Coordinates of C-alpha atoms in Angstrom, one line a residue:
Chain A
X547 CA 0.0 0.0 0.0
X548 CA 1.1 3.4 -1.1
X549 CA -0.1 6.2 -0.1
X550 CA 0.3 9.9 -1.5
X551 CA -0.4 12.6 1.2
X552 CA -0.9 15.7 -1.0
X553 CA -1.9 16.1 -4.3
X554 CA -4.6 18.7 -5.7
X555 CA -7.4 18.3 -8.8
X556 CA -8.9 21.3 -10.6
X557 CA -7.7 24.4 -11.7
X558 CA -5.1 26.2 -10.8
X559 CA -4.7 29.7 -12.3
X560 CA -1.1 30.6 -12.9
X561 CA -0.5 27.7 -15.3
X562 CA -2.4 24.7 -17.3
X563 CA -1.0 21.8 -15.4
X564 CA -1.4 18.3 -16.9
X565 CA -2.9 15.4 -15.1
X566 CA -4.9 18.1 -12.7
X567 CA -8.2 15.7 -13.2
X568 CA -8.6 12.7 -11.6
X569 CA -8.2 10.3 -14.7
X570 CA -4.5 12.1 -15.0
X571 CA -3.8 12.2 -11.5
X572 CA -4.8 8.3 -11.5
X573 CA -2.4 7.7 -14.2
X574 CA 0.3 9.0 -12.5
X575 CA -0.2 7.3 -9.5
X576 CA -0.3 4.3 -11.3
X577 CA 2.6 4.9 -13.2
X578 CA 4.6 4.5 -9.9
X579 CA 2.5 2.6 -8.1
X580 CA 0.7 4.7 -5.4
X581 CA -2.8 3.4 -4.4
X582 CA -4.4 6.2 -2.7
X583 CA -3.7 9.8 -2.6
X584 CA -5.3 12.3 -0.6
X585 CA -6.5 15.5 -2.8
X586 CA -7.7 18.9 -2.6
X587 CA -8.8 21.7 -4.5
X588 CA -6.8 24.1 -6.4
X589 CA -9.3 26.1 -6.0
X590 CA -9.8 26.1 -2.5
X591 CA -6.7 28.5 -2.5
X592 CA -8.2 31.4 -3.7
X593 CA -12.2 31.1 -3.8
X594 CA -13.2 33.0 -1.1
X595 CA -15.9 30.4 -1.2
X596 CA -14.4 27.4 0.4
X597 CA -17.1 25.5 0.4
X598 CA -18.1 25.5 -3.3
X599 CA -14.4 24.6 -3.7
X600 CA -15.0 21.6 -2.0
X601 CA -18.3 20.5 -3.6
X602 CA -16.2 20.8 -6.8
X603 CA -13.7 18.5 -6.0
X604 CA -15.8 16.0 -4.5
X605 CA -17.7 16.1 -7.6
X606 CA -14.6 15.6 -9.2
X607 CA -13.5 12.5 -7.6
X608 CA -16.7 10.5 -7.9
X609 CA -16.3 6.9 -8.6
X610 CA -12.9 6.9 -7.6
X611 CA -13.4 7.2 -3.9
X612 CA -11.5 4.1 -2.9
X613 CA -8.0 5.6 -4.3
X614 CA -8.7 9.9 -3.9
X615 CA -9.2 10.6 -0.4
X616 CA -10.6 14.0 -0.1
X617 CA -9.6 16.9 2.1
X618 CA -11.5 19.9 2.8
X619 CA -10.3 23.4 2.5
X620 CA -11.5 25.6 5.0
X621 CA -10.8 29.4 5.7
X622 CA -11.1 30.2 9.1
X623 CA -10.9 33.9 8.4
X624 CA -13.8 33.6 6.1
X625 CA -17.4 34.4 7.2
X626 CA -19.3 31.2 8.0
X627 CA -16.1 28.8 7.7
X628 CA -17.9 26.5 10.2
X629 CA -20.8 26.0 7.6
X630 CA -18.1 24.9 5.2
X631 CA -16.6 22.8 8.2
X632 CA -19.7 20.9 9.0
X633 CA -20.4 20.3 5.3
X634 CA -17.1 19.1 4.5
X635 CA -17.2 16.5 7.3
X636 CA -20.7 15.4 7.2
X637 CA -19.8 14.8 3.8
X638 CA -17.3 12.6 4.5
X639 CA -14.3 14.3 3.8
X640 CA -10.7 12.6 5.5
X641 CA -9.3 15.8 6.8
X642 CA -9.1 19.3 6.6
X643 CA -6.6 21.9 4.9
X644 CA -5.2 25.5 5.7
X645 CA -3.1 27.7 3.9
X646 CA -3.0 30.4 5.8
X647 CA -1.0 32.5 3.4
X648 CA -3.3 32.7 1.1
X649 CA -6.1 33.5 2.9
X650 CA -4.9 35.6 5.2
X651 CA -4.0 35.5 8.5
X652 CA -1.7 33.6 10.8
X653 CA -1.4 30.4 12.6
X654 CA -1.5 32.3 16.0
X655 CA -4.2 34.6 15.4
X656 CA -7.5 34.2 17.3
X657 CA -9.5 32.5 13.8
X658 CA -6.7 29.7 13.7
X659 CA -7.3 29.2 17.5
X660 CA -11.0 29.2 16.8
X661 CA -10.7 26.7 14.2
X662 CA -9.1 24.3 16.3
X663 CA -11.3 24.6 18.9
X664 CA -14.5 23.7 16.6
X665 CA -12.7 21.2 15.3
X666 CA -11.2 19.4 19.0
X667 CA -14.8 18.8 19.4
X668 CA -15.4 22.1 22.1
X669 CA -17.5 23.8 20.1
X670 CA -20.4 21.8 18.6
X671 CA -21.9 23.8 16.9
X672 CA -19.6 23.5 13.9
X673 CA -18.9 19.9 14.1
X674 CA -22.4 18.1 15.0
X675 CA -21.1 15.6 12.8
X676 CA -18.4 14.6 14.8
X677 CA -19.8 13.6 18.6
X678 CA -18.7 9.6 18.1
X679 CA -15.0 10.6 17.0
X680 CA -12.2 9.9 19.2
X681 CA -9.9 12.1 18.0
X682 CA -10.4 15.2 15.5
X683 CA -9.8 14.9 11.8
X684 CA -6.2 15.8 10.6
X685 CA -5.3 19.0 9.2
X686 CA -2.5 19.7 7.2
X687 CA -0.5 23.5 7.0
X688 CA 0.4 24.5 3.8
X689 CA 4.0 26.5 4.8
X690 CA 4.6 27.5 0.9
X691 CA 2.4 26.1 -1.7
X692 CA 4.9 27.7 -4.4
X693 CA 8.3 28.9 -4.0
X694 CA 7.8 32.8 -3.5
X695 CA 10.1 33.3 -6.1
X696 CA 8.4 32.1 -8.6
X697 CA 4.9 33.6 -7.4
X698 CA 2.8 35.3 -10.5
X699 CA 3.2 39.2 -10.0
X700 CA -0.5 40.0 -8.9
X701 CA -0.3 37.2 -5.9
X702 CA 2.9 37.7 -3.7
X703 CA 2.0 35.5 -1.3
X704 CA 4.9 35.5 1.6
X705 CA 5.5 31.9 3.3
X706 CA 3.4 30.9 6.5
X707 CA 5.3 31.2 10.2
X708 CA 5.1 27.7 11.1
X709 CA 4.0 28.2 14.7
X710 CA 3.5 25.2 15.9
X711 CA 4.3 24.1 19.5
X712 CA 1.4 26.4 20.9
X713 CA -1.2 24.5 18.9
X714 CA 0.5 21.2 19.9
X715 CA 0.8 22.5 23.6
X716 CA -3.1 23.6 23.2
X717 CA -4.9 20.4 21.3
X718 CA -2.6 17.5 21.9
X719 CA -4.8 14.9 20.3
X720 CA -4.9 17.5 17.0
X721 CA -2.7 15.3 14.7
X722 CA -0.9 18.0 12.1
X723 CA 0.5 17.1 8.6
X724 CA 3.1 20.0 8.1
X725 CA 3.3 20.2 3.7
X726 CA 5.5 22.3 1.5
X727 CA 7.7 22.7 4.5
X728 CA 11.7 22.0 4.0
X729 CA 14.9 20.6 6.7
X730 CA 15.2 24.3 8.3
X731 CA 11.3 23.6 9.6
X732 CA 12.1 19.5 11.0
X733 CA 15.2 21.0 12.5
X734 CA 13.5 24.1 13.9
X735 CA 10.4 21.6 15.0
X736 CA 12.1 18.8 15.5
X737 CA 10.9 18.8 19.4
X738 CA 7.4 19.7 19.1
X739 CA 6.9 17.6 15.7
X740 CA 8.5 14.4 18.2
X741 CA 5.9 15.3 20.9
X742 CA 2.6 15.5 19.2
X743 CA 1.2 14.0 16.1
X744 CA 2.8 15.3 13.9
X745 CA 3.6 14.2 10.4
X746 CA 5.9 16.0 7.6
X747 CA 5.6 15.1 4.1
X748 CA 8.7 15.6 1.4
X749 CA 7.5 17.0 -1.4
X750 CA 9.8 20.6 -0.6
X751 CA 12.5 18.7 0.9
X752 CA 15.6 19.0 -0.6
X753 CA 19.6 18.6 -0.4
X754 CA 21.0 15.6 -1.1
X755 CA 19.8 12.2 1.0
X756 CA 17.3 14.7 2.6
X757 CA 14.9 12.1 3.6
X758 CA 17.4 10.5 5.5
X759 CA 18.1 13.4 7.2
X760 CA 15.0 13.9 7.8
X761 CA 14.3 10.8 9.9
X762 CA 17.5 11.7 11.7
X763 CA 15.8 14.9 12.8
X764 CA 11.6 14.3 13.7
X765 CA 12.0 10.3 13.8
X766 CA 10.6 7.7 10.9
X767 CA 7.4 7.8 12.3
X768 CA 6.6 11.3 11.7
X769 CA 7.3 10.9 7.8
X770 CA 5.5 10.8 4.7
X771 CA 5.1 10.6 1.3
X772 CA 4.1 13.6 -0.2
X773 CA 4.4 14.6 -4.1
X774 CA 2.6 18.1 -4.5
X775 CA 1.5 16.3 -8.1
X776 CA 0.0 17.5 -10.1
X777 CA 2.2 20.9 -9.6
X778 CA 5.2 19.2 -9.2
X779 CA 6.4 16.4 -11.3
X780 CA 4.9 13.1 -8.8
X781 CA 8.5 11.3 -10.1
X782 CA 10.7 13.6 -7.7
X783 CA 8.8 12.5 -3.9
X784 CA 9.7 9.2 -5.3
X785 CA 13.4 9.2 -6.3
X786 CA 14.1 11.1 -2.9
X787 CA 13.1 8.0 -1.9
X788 CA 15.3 5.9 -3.4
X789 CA 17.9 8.7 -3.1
X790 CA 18.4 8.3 0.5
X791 CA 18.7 4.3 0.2
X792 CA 15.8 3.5 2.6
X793 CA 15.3 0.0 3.6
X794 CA 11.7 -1.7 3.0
X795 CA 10.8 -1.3 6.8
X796 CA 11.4 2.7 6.3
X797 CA 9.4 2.5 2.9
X798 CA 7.2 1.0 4.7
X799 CA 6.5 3.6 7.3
X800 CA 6.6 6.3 5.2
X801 CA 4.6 4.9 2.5
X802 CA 1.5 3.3 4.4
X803 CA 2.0 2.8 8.4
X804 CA 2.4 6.4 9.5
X805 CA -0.4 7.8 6.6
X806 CA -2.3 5.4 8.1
X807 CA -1.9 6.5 11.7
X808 CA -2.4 9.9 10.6
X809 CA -5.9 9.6 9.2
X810 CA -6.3 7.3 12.4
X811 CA -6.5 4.3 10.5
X812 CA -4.1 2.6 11.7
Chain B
X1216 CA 24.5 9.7 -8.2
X1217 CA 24.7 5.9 -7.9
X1218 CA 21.3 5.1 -6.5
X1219 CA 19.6 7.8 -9.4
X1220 CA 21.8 6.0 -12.2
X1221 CA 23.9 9.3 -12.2
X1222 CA 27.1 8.7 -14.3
X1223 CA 29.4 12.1 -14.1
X1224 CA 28.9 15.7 -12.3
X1225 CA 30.4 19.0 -13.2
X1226 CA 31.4 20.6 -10.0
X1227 CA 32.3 24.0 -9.5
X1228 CA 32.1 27.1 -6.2
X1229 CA 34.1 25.7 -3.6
X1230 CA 33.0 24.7 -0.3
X1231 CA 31.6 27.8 0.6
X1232 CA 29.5 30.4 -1.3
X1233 CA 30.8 33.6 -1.4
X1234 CA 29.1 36.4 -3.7
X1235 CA 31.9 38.3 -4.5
X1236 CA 35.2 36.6 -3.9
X1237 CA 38.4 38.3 -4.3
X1238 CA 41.6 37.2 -6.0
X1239 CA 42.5 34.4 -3.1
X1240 CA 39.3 33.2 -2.3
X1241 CA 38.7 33.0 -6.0
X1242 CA 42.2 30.6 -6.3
X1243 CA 41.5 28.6 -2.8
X1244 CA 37.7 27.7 -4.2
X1245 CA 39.0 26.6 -7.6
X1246 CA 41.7 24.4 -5.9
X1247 CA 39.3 23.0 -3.6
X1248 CA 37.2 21.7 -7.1
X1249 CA 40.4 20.5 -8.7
X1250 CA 41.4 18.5 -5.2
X1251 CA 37.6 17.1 -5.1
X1252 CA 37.7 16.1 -9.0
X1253 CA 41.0 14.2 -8.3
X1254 CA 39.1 12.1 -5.8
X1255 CA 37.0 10.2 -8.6
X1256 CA 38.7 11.8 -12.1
X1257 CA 36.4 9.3 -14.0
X1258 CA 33.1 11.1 -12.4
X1259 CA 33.7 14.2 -11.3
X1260 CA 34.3 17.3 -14.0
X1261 CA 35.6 20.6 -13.1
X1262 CA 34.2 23.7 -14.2
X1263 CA 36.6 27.0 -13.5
X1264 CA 35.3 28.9 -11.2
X1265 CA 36.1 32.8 -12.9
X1266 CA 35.1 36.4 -12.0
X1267 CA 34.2 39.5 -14.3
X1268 CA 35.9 41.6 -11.2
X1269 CA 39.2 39.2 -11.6
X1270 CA 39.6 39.0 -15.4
X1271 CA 43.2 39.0 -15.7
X1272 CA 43.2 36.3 -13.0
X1273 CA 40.6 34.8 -14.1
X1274 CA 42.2 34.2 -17.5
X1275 CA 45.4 32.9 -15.6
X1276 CA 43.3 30.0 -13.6
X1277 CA 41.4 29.3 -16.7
X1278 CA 44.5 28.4 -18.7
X1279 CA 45.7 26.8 -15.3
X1280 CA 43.0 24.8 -14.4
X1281 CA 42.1 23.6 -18.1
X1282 CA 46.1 22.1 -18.6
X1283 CA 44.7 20.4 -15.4
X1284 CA 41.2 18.6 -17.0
X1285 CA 38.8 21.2 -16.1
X1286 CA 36.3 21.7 -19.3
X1287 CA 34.1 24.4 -18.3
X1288 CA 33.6 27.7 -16.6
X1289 CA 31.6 29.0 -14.2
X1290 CA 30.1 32.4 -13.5
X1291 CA 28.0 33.1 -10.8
X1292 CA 26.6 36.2 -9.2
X1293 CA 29.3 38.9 -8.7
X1294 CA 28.3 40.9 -11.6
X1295 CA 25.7 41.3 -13.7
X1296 CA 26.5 38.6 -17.4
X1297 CA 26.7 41.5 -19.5
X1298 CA 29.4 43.1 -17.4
X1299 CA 32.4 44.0 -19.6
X1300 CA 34.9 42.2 -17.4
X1301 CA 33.3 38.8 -18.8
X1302 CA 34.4 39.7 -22.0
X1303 CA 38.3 38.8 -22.1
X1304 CA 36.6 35.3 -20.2
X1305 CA 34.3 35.0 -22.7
X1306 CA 37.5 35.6 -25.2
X1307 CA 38.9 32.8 -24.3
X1308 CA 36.4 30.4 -23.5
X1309 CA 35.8 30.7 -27.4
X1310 CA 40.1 30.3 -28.2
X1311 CA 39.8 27.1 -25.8
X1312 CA 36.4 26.1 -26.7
X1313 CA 35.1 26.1 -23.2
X1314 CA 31.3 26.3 -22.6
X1315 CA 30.3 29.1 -19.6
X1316 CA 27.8 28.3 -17.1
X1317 CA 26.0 31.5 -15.8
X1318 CA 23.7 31.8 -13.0
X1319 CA 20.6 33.4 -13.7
X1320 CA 17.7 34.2 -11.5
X1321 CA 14.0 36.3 -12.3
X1322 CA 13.2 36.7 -8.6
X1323 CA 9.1 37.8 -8.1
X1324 CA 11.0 38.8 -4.9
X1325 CA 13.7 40.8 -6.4
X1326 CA 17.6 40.2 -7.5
X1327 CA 20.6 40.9 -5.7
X1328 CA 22.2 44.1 -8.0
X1329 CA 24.5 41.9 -9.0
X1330 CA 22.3 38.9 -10.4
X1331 CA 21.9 38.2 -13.6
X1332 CA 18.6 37.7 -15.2
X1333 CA 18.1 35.8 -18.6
X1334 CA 18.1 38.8 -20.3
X1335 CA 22.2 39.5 -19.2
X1336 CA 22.8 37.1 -20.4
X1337 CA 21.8 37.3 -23.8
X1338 CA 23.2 40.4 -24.2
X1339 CA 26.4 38.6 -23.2
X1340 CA 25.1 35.8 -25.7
X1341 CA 25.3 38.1 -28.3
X1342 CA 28.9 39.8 -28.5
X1343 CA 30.7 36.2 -27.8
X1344 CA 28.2 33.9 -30.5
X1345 CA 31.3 31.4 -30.7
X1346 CA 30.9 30.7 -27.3
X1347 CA 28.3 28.4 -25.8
X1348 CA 26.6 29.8 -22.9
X1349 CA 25.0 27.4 -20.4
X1350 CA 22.1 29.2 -18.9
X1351 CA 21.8 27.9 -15.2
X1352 CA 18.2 27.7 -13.6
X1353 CA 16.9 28.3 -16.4
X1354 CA 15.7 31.9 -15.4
X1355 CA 14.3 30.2 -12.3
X1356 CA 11.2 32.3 -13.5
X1357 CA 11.3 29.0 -16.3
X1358 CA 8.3 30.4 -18.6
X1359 CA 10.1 33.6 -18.6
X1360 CA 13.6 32.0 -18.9
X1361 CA 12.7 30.0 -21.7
X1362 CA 11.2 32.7 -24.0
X1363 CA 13.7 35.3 -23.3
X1364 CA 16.6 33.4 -24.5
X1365 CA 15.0 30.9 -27.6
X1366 CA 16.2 32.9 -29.9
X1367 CA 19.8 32.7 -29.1
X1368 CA 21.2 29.5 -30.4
X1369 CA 23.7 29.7 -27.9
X1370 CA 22.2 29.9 -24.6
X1371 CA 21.6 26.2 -23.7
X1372 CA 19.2 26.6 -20.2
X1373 CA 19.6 23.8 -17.6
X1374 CA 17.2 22.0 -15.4
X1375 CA 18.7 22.7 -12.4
X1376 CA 17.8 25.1 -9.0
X1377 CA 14.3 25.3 -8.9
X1378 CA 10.9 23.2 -7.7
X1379 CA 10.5 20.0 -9.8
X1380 CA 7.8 22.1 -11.4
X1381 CA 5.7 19.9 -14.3
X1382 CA 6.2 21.4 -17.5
X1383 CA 8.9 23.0 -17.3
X1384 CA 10.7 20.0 -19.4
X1385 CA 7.9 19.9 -21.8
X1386 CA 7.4 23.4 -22.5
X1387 CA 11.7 23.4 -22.9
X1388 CA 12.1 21.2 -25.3
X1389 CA 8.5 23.0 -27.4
X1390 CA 10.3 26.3 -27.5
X1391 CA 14.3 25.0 -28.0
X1392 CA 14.5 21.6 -29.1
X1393 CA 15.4 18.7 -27.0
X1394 CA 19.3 19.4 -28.2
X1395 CA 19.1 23.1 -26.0
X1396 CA 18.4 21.5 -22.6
X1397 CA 20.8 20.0 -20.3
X1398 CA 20.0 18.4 -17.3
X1399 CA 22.0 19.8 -13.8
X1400 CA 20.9 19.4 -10.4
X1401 CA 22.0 22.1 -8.2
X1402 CA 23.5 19.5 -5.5
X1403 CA 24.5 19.5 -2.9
X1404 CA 21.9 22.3 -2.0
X1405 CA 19.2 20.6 -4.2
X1406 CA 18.1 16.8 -4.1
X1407 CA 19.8 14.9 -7.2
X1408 CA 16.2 13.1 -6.9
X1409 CA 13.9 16.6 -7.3
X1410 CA 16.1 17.6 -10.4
X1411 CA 16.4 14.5 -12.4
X1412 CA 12.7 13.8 -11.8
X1413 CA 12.2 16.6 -14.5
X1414 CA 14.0 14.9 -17.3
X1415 CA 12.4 11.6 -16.4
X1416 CA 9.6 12.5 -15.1
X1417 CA 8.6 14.6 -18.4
X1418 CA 6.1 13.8 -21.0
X1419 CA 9.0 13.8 -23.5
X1420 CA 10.8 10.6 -25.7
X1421 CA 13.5 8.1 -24.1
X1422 CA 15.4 10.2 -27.4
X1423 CA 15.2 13.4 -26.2
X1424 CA 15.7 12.3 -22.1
X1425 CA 18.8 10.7 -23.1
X1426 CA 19.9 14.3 -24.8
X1427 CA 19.0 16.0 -22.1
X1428 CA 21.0 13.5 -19.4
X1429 CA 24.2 14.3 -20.8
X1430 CA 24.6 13.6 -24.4
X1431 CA 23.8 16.9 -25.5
X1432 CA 26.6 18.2 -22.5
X1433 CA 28.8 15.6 -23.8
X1434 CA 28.9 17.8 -27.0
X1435 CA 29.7 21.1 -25.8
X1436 CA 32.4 20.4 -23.5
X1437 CA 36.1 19.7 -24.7
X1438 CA 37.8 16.2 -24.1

């Protein structure tokens, strides 16, 4: 079992990408052998309407439920985010992503902290879904969805201050997937990422061997595949792989047995 | 480079990165290349590390390091490409038939003063057209890089320093042929794996990947 943590269908605006439906995106992933990979919306960036983002790309996935795991965008800085909250999870969807940077506002400001209370379960009145859940649905933190660099001149979008040990201090059962982040972040988090549950995926990570350093740093267990496909080519997430000479029982972990434990299926 | 089935690198900077080395460091970072290529000769190729601000000197460890195997030369981020002290470099890359490999950045964020965009370069392209110019990064800005310089045979963009971005292969070989591309990776500050994953991960023939992966290199650099 293979298992991709972040990949996105629809449009995105800045450039026609191939494979950005879910026939392409299931055609890479079986290309090199990935089962399931969990997607969201391009969209879900920049609509201010979350929520119609969503609706899109479950539509989008239809019929291929079993191998694109939906995730929810939600905007917590947005009127009437918990509306799109509640939909998203009564409709089913595995998890739920930020990107702060985009819309907004800050990992520490009062509509983040918000968030995770509605979501932890303290506030029902966003997540009447959720009552028989043991634990809250993941969310993952989008620190740079495209190198600021290379950002199209009418969105300069700066990269998100990965503040995390106050929301690991604050929900402990919250289990975090940290995407688009690179080795300064695992070193920087190292502590708080080896506390909590919390889970890095490699699609930014780079330097040579970097996945190996990366274990070295947060642990095996708090690794993950991630590719970033359909923006990035899905081939690189998988050489660093094989770049950093991992054994089966690491491919393993990083491939299956910690996604799993993430989305709590473990 | 074994594990990604990566035959031979060109290595060049020293161990440290210093924008605007003078005369010694610019000596001890070249030596430190031609002691690193002397631990696997058969893999490792150096490129001359050389300095618009330095030309005379520059010249000298050209000449210097050439007699010793090196079969390139690189440029980095001292002074702008079109900067008249690349000339007399530029000179004699052409008398020794040396391809030079120039940085170059578009930055949404903004350029040091001193680094090139595409567009130096092609006006450095232009007065040396016996010299191939290896256009590092491609731009970084790639959609950008890629139209400024297509219609100067000899700038020949790499792969290398920038996200594993899909498309950027494809759209590369569209606009230049499959014979202007050359694969680099940026290592040791990039993953080998994130760069090569753009020649092999592209939507492009085994033909052209093989090009790109070092045949077309193979044929701008001396023996």
């Amino acid at each position: 079992m293979t298992i991709d943590t972040n990949c996105h269908l629809g449009h995105w605006p800045f450039r026609k990408l191939a494979h950005a439906d879910a026939g392409g995106l299931l055609s890479l992933m079986d290309r090199h052998g990935v089962d399931q990979a969990w997607v969201g919306a391009f969209e879900g960036l920049l609509y201010r309407d979350c929520g119609q983002a969503n609706r899109d790309l479950l539509a989008r996935i239809a019929g291929h439920e079993d191998r694109l795991v939906p995730w929810a965008t939600i905007n917590p800085s947005f009127p009437a985010w918990e509306d799109d909250l509640r939909e998203a999870l009564e409709a089913g969807m595995a998890g739920v992503r930020l990107y702060p940077n985009y819309h907004g506002y800050g990992l520490a400001d009062a509509c983040a902290q918000e968030f995770f209370v509605a979501l932890s379960g303290r506030d029902a009145r966003s997540t009447p879904s959720r009552d028989a859940r043991s634990t809250p649905p993941p969310v993952a933190i989008y620190h740079k969805f495209v190198d600021e660099r290379l950002h199209h001149w009418t969105c300069l979008v700066p990269p998100v201050d990965m503040d995390l040990a106050p929301l690991v201090n604050d929900f402990p059962q919250q289990r975090f997937l940290l995407c688009g982040c690179g080795m300064p972040h695992a070193q920087a988090l190292a502590e708080t990422i080896r506390r909590g549950h919390v889970y890095m995926e490699i699609s930014r990570l780079e330097g040579v061997e970097g996945v190996r350093l990366l274990i070295d740093t947060t642990g095996l267990e708090h690794v993950v595949l991630g590719s970033h496909a359909p923006y990035f080519y899905v081939e690189a997430a998988h050489l660093k792989l094989m770049e950093s000479g991992l054994s089966n029982a690491e491919r393993a972990h990083i491939l299956q047995e910690n996604p799993a434990r993430l989305l709590d299926r473990a | 480079m074994d594990r990604l089935g990566i035959d031979q690198a060109c290595i060049c900077l020293g161990d440290r990165l210093v924008v605007q080395p003078d005369a010694d460091e610019l000596q001890r970072q070249n030596e430190w290349a031609a002691s690193t290529v002397a631990l696997a000769p058969d893999r490792l190729i150096g490129f001359v590390y050389a300095s618009p601000n330095h030309p005379r000197l520059s010249q000298e460890l050209i000449r210097a390091y050439r007699a010793r195997g090196f079969r390139g030369i690189k440029l980095w981020v001292c002074q702008l490409a079109d900067h008249a002290g690349n000339d007399p470099i530029c000179e004699l890359a052409a008398e020794l038939g040396l391809p030079v490999l120039q940085h170059t950045w578009f930055k949404a964020t903004g350029n040091m003063s001193t680094e090139s965009e595409p567009k130096h370069l092609v006006a450095l392209a232009r007065r040396h057209p016996a010299v191939n110019f290896i256009m590092a990064h491609a731009g970084g800005d790639w959609e950008r890089g890629l139209r400024l310089v297509k219609d100067q045979p000899n700038i020949i963009p790499d792969t290398c320093g920038n996200d594993p971005e899909a498309g950027f292969t494809e759209l590369a070989v569209k606009l230049l042929g499959a014979r202007r591309l050359l694969f680099g990776s940026d290592a040791t500050g990039r993953s080998l794996a994130s760069q090569v994953a753009k020649v092999t991960g592209a939507d492009i023939s085994e033909a052209d990947k093989r090009l790109i992966l070092g045949e077309n290199l193979l044929g701008l650099m001396p023996s």
